[in-house]
CSV table of C-alpha atoms and ligand atoms in Angstrom, one decimal:
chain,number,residue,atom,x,y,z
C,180,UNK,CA,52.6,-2.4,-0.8
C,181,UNK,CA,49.2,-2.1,-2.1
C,182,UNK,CA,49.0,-6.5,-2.1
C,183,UNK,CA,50.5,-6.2,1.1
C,184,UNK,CA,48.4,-4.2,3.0
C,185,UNK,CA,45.0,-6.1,1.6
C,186,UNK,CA,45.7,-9.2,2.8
C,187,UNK,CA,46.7,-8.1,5.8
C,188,UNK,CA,43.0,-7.2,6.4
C,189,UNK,CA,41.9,-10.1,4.9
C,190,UNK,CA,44.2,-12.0,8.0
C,191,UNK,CA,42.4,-9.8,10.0
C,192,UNK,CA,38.7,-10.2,9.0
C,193,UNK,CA,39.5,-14.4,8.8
C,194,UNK,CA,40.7,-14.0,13.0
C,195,UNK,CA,37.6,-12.1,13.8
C,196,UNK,CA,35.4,-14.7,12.1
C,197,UNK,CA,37.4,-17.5,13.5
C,198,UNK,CA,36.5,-16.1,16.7
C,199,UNK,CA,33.0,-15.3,16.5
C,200,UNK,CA,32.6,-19.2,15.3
C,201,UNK,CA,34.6,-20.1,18.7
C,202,UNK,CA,33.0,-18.0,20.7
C,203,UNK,CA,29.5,-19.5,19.1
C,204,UNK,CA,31.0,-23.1,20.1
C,205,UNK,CA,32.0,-22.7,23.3
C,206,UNK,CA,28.8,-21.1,24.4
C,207,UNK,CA,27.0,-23.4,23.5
C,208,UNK,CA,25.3,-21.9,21.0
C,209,UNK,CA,25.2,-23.8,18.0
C,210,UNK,CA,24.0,-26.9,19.8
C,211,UNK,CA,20.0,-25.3,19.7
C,212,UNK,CA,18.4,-28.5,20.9
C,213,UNK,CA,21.1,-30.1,22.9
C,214,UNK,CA,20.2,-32.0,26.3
C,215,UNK,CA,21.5,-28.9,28.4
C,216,UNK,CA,19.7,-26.5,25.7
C,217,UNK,CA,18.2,-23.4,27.3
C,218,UNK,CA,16.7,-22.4,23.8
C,219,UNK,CA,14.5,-25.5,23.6
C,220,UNK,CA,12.5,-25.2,26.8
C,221,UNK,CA,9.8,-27.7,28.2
C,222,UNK,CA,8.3,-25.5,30.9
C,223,UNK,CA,6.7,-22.4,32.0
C,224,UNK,CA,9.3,-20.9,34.1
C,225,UNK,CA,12.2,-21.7,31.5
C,226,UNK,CA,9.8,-20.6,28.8
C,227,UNK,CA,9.8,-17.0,30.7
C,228,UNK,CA,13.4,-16.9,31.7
C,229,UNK,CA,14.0,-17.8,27.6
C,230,UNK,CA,11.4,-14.6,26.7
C,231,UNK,CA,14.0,-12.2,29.0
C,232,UNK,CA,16.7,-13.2,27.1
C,233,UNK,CA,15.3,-12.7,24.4
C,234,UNK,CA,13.8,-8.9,25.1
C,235,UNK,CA,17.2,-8.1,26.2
C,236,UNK,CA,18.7,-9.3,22.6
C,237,UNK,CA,16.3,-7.4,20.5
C,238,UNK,CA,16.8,-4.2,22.3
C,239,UNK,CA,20.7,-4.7,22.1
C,240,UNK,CA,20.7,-5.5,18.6
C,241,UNK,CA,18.5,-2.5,17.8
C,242,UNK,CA,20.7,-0.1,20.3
C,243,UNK,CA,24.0,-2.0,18.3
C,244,UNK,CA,22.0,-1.4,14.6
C,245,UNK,CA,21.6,2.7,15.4
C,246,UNK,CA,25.2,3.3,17.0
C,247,UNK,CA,26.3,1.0,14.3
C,248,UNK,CA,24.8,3.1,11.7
C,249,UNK,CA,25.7,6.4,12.6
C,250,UNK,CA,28.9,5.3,13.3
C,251,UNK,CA,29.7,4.0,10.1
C,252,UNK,CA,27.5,7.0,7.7
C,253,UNK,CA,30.4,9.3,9.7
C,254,UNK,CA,33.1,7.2,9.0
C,255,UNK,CA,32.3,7.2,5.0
C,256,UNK,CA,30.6,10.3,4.8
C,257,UNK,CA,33.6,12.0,6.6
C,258,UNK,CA,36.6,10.5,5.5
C,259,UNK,CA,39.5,11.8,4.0
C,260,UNK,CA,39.6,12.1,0.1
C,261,UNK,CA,42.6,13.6,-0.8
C,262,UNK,CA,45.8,15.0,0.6
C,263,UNK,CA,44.6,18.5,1.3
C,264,UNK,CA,41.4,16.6,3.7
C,265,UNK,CA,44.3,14.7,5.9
C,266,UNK,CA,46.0,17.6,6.0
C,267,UNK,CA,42.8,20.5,6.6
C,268,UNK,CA,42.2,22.0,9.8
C,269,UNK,CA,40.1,20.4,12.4
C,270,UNK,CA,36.6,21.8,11.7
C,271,UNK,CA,34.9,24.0,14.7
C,272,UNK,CA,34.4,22.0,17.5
C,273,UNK,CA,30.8,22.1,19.1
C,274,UNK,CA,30.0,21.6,22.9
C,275,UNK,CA,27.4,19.5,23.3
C,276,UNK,CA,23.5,19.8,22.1
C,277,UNK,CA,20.6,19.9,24.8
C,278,UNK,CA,18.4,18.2,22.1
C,279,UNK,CA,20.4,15.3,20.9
C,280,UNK,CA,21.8,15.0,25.0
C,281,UNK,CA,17.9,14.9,26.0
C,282,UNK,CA,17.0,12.7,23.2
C,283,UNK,CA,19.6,10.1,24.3
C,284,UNK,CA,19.1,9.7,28.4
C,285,UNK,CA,15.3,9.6,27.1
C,286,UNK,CA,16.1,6.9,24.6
C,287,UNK,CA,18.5,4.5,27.2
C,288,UNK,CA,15.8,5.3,30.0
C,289,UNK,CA,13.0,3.9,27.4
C,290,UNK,CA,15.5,1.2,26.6
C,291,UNK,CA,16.2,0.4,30.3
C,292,UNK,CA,12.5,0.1,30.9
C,293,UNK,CA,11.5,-2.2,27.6
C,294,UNK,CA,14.5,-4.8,29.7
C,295,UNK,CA,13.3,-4.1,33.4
C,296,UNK,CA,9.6,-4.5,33.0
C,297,UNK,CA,9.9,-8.5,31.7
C,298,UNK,CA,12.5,-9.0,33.7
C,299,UNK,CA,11.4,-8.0,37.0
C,300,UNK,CA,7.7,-10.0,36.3
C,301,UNK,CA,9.9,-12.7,35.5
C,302,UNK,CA,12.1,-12.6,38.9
C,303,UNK,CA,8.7,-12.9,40.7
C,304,UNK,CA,6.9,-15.2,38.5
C,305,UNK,CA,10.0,-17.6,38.5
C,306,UNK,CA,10.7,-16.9,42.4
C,307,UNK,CA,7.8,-19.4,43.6
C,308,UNK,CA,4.9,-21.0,42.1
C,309,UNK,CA,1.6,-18.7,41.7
C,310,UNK,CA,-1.0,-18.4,44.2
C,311,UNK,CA,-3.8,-19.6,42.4
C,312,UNK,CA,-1.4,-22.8,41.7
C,313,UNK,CA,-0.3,-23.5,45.2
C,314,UNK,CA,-2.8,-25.5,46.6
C,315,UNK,CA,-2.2,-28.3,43.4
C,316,UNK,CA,1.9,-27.3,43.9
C,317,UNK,CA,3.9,-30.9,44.6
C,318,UNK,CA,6.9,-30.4,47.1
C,319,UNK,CA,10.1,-32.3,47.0
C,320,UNK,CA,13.4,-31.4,48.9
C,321,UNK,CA,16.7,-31.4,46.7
C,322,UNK,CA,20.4,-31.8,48.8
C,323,UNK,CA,23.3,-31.3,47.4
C,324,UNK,CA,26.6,-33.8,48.2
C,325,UNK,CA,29.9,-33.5,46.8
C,326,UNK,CA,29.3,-34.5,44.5
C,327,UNK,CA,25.1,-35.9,43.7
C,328,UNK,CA,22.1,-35.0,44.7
C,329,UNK,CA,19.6,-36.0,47.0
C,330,UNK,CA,16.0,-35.9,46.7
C,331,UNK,CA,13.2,-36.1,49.2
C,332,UNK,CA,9.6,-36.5,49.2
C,333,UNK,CA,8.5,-34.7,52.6
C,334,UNK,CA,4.5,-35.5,51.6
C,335,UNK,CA,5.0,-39.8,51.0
C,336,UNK,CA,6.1,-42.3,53.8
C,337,UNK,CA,8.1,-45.4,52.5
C,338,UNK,CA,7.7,-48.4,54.4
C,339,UNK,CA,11.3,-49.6,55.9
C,340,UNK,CA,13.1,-51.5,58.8
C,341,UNK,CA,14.9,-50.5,62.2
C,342,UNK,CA,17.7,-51.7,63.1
C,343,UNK,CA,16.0,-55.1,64.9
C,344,UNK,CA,14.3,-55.6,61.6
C,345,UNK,CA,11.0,-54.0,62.7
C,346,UNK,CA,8.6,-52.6,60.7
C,347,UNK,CA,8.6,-48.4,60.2
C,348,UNK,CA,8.4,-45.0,57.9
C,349,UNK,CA,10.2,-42.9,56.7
C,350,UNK,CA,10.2,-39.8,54.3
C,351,UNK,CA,10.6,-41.4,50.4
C,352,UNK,CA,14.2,-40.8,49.5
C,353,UNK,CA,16.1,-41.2,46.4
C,354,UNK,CA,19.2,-40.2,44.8
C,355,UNK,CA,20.6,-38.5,41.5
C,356,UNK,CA,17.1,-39.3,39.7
C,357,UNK,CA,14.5,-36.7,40.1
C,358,UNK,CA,10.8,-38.2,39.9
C,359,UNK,CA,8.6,-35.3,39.2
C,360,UNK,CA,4.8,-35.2,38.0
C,361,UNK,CA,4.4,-33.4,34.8
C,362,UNK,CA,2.0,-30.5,33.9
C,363,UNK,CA,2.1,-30.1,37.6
C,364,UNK,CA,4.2,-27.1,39.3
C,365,UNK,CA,7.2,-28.6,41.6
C,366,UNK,CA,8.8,-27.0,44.3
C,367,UNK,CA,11.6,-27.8,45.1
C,368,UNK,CA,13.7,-27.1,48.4
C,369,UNK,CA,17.3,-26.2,48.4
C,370,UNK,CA,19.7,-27.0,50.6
C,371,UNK,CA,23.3,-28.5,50.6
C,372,UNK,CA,25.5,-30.6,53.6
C,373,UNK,CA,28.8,-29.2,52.4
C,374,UNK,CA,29.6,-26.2,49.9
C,375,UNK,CA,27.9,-24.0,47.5
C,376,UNK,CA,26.2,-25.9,44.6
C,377,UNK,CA,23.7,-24.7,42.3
C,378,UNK,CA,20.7,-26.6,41.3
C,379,UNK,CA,20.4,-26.6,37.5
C,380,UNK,CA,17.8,-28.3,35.4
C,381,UNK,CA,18.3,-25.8,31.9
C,382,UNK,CA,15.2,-27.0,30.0
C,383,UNK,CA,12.8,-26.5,32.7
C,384,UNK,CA,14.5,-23.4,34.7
C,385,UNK,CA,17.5,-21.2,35.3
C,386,UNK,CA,19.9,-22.2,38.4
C,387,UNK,CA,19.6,-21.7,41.9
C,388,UNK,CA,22.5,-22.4,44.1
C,389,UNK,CA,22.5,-24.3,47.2
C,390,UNK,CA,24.1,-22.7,49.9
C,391,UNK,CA,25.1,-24.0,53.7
C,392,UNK,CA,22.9,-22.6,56.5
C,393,UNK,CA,20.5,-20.7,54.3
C,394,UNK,CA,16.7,-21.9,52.6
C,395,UNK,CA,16.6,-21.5,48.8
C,396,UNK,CA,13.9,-22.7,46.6
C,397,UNK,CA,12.6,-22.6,42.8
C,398,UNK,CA,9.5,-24.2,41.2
C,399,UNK,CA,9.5,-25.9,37.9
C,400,UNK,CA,6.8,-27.4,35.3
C,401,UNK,CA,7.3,-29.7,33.2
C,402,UNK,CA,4.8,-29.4,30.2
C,403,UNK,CA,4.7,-33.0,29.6
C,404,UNK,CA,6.1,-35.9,30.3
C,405,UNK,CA,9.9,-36.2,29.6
C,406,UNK,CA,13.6,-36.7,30.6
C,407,UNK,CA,15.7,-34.2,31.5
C,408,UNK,CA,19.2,-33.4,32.3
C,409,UNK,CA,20.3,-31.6,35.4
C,410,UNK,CA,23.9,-30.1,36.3
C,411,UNK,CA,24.9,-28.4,39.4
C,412,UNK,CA,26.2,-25.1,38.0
C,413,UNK,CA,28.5,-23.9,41.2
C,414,UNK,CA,32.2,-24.6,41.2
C,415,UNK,CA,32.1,-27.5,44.3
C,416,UNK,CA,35.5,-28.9,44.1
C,417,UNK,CA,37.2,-31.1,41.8
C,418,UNK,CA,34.4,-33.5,40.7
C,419,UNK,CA,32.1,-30.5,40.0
C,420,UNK,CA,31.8,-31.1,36.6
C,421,UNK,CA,30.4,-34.7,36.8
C,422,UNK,CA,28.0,-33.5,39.7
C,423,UNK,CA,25.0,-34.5,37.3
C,424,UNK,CA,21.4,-35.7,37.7
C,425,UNK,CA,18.3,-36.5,35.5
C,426,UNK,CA,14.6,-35.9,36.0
C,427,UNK,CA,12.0,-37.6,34.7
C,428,UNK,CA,8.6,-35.8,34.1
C,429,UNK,CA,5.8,-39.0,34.4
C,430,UNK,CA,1.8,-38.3,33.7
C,431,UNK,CA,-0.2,-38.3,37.3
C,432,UNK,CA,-1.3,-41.9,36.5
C,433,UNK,CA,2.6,-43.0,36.2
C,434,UNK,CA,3.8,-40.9,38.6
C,435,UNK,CA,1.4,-42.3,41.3
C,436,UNK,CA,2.9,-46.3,40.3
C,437,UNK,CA,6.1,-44.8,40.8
C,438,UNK,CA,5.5,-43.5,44.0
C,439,UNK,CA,3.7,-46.6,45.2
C,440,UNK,CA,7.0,-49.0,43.9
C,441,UNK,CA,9.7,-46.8,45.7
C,442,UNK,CA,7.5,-46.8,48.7
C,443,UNK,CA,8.2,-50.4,49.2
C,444,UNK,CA,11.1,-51.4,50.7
C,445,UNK,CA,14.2,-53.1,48.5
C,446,UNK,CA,13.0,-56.6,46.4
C,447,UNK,CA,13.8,-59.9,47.4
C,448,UNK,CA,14.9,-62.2,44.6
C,449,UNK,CA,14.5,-65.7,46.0
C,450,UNK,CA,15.7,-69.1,44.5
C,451,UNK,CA,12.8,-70.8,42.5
C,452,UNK,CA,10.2,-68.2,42.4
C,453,UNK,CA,8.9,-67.2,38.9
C,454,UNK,CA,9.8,-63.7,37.2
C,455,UNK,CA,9.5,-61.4,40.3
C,456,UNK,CA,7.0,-58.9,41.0
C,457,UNK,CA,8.1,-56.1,38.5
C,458,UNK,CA,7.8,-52.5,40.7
C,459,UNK,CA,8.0,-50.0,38.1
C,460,UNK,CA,15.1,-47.8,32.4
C,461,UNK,CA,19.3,-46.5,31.4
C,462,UNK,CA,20.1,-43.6,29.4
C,463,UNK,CA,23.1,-42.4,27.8
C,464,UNK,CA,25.4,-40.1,29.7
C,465,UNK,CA,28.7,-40.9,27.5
C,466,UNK,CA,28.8,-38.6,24.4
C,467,UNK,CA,29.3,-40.8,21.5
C,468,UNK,CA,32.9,-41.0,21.6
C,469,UNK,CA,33.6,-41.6,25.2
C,470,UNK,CA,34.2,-45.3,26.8
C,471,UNK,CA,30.8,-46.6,28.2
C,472,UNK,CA,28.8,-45.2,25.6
C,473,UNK,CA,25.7,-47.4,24.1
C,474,UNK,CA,22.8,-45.9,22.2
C,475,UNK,CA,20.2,-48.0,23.8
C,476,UNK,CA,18.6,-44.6,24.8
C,477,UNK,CA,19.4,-42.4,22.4
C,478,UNK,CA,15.5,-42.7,20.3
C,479,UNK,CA,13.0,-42.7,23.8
C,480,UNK,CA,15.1,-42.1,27.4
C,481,UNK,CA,12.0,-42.1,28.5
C,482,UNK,CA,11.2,-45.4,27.2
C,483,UNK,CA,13.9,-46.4,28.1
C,484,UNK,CA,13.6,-45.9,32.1
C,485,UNK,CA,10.2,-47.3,31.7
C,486,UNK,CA,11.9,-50.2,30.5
C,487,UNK,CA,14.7,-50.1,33.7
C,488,UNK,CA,11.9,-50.0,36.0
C,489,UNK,CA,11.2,-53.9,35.2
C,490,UNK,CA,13.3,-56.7,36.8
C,491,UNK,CA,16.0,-58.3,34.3
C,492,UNK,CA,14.7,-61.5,32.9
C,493,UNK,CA,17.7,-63.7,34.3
C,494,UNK,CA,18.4,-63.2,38.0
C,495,UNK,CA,20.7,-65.8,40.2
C,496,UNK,CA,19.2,-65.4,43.7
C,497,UNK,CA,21.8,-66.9,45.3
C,498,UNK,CA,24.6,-64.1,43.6
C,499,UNK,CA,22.1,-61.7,44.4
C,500,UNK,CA,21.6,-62.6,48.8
C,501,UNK,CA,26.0,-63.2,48.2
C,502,UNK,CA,26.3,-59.7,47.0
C,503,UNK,CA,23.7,-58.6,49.8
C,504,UNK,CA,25.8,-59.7,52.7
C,505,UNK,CA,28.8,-58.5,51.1
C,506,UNK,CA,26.7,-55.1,51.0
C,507,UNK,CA,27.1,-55.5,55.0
C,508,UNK,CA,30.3,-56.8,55.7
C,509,UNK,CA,32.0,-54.9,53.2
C,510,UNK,CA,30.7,-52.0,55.1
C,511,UNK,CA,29.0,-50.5,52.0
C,512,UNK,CA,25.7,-50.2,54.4
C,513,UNK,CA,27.4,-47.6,56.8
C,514,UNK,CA,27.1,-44.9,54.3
C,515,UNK,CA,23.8,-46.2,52.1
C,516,UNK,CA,20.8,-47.0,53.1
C,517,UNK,CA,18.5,-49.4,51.6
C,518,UNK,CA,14.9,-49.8,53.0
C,519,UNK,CA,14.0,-53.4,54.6
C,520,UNK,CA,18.2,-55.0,53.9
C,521,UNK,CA,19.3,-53.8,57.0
C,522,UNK,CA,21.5,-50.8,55.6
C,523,UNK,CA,20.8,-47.4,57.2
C,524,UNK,CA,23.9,-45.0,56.1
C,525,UNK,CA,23.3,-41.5,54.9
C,526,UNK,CA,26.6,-40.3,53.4
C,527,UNK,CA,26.1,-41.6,50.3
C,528,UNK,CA,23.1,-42.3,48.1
C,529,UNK,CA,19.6,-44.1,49.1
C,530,UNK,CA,20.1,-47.0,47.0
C,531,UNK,CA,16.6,-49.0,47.8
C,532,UNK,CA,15.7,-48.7,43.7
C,533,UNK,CA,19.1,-48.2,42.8
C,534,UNK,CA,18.4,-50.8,40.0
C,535,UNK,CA,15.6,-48.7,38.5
C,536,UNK,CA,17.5,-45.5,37.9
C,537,UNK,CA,19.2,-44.9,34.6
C,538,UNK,CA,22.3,-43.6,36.0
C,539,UNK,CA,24.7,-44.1,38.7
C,540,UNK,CA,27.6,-42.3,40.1
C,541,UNK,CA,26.1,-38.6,40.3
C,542,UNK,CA,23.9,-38.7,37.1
C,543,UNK,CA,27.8,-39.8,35.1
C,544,UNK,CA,27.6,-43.0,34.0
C,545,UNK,CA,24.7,-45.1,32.7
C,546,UNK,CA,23.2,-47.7,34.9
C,547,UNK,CA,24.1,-51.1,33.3
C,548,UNK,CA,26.1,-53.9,34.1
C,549,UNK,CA,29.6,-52.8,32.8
C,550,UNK,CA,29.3,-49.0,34.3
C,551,UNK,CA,28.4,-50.7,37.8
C,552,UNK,CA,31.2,-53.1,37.6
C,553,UNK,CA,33.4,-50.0,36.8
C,554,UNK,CA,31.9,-48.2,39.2
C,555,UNK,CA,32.5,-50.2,42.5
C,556,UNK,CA,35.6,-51.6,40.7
C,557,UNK,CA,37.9,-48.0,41.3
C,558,UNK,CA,34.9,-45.3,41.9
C,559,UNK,CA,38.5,-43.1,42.1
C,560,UNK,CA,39.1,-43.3,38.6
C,561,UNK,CA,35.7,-42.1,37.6
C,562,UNK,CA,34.5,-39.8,39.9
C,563,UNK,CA,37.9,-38.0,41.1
C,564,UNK,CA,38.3,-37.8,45.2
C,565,UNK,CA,34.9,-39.0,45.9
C,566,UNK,CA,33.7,-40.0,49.7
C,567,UNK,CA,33.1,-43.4,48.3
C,568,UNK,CA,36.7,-43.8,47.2
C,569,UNK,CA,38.4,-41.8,49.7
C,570,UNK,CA,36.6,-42.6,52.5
C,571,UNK,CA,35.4,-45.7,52.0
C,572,UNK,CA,37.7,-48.2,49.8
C,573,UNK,CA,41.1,-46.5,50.9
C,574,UNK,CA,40.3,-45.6,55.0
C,575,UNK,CA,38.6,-48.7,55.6
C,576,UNK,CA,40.7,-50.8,53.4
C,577,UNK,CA,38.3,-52.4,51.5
C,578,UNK,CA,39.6,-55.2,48.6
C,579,UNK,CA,37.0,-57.0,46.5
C,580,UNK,CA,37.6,-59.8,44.0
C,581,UNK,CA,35.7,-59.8,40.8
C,582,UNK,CA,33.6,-62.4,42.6
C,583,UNK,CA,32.6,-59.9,45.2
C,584,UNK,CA,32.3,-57.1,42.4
C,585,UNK,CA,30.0,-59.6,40.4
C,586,UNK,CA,28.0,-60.2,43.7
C,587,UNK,CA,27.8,-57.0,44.7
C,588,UNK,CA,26.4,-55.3,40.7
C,589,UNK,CA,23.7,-58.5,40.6
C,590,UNK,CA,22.4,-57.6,43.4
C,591,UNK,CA,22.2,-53.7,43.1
C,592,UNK,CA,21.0,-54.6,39.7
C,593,UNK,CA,18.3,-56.5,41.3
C,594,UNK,CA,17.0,-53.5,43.1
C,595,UNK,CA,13.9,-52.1,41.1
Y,177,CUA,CU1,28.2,-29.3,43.2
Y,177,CUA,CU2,29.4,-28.1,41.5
């Protein structure tokens, strides 16, 4: 009976612990230093947003330590030690002591207050950059698609073509890589063309959604130069979960060759000239078990999308200017634009320096060769009811041959 009963609580105890652990795992909460980490942040803002959490721990765990306490001095103090004490009668009852009533509404007040003061300094400090900062503040617009994001540069003009081939501007635009300069506060402009999504870049600050018909904002830092992962954190239909993006944090010196290489509009690889003008890397976005996983950017991502920003060595010109009229006629450029080829679409991504990103597909899969080819090869099967897929290969019937497909990836691989 005795044997019975103990392991019974031993059954118990092993659940609760089992469920702590799983609790621990699926929050995240072991992984400290992970990509999506909120406890390892690289900014200001996420720095403060980390600080609130962490007030608001301390004062629960002292709040759980006391009740804790008392609770379990009554239950061993007070608990039955023979037959007669299960059976005595219920000592007097009290009602209620003004001192120990006061004493508590004082002590959740003071404990109310320790939380509210940090957190309401934070809610302004995080709800746009400071005033004394504004004037060095760097704005970029964020959109989100279902399912990537947009970004725009509302401050830099990129040189482009009409439709006749002319020369103009436009506003620098990019997709599902965020550019920012580091040590530098960013503000960034939210808005979205179809549902809710929420703007989430977890080491530099907490999420923001994006919501139809209404102008949200939040300002980042990044302390220094760096790569990032970014998520959209609102439930936007069934490809939310591989709505992803990355940012890259560059120095002002970097940031400013960046800016001047997307300005320009898309390369032109042509027969017989040397190694091309290089105008400014690919990063993991597999985990290490998944298909499509390499580790060439495991060590430096940041290296590593220095590295993408460089032409390949080998490029076939004349696969590349194949792959750029099948770009037109497979009526890929009615829903992408890239500057100075002619293609002006704005449903899907600006692809002008596709090439030089380190992903593709919404921040999913990593931009090399293979992913590409899988990519254009069935975007259905990777990225679940995607405009791309639905609206583009299946409505408009499109069929390419591995020819086409191998066109089609050398020439958005030539775009850097
Ligand atoms: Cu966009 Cu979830």
């Amino acid at each position: 009976m005795r044997f019975t009963c103990f392991s019974h609580r031993i059954t118990r105890w092993a659940g609760a612990a089992a469920a702590l652990a799983a609790v621990c795992l699926l929050s995240g909460c072991v992984w400290f230093d992970g990509p999506q980490s909120t406890f390892d942040p690289a900014g200001p803002v996420a720095r403060d947003q980390l600080r609130i959490f962490y007030v608001t721990c301390w004062v629960t765990l002292v709040i759980f330590l006391v009740v804790g306490s008392v609770l379990a001095y009554a239950m061993i103090r007070f608990r039955a030690r023979s037959d007669a004490d299960e059976h005595a009668a219920p000592p007097e009852q009290g009602h209620g002591n003004p001192m120990v009533e006061v004493g508590l509404i004082g002590a959740s007040i003071f404990a109310l207050v320790i939380i509210a003061v940090p957190t309401l300094k934070g809610i302004w400090y995080s709800y746009d950059v400071p005033e004394d900062e504004k004037a060095n503040a760097y704005e970029i617009t964020a959109t989100g698609y279902q399912w990537w994001f947009k970004f725009e540069y509302p401050g830099e003009t990129a040189q482009t073509t009409d439709m006749t081939g002319k020369p103009a501007s436009a506003p620098l635009t990019t997709g599902n890589e965020l550019v920012i300069p580091a040590g530098r506060p960013v503000r960034i402009n939210l808005r979205t063309v179809d549902v809710i999504h929420s703007f989430w870049i977890p080491k530099l600050a907490g999420k923001v959604d994006m919501i139809p018909n209404r102008a949200n904002h939040l300002w980042v830092e990044a302390d220094k130069p760096g790569y990032f992962w970014g998520q959209c954190a609102e439930f936007c239909g069934e490809s939310h979960a591989v709505m992803r993006f990355r940012v890259v944090a560059l120095g002002p010196r970097e940031f400013n060759d960046w800016l001047s290489a997307q300005m320009a509009p898309a390369r032109r690889v042509e027969a017989g000239q040397g190694q091309p003008r290089a105008q400014f890397a690919a990063y993991r976005t597999f985990r290490q078990n998944e298909a499509g996983y390499t580790d060439a950017f495991d060590a430096s991502p940041l290296d590593g999308w220095r590295r993408q920003q460089k032409p390949e060595e080998a490029e076939d010109a004349a696969l590349i200017a194949k792959g750029r009229a099948l770009f037109g006629s497979k009526t890929c450029s009615s829903c992408h634009t890239i500057r100075g080829d002619g293609a002006v679409g704005v449903t899907g991504p600006e692809l002008t320096h596709a090439g030089a990103r380190t992903t593709i597909a919404g921040g999913l899969l990593e931009n090399n060769r293979d992913e590409l080819h899988r990519w254009i090869h069935n975007p259905g099967a990777v990225k679940p009811g995607n405009k791309m897929w639905v609206n583009g290969y299946l409505l408009n019937n499109i069929k390419l041959t591995p020819e086409d497909e191998d066109a089609l990836v050398s020439y958005l691989r030539s775009l850097r």
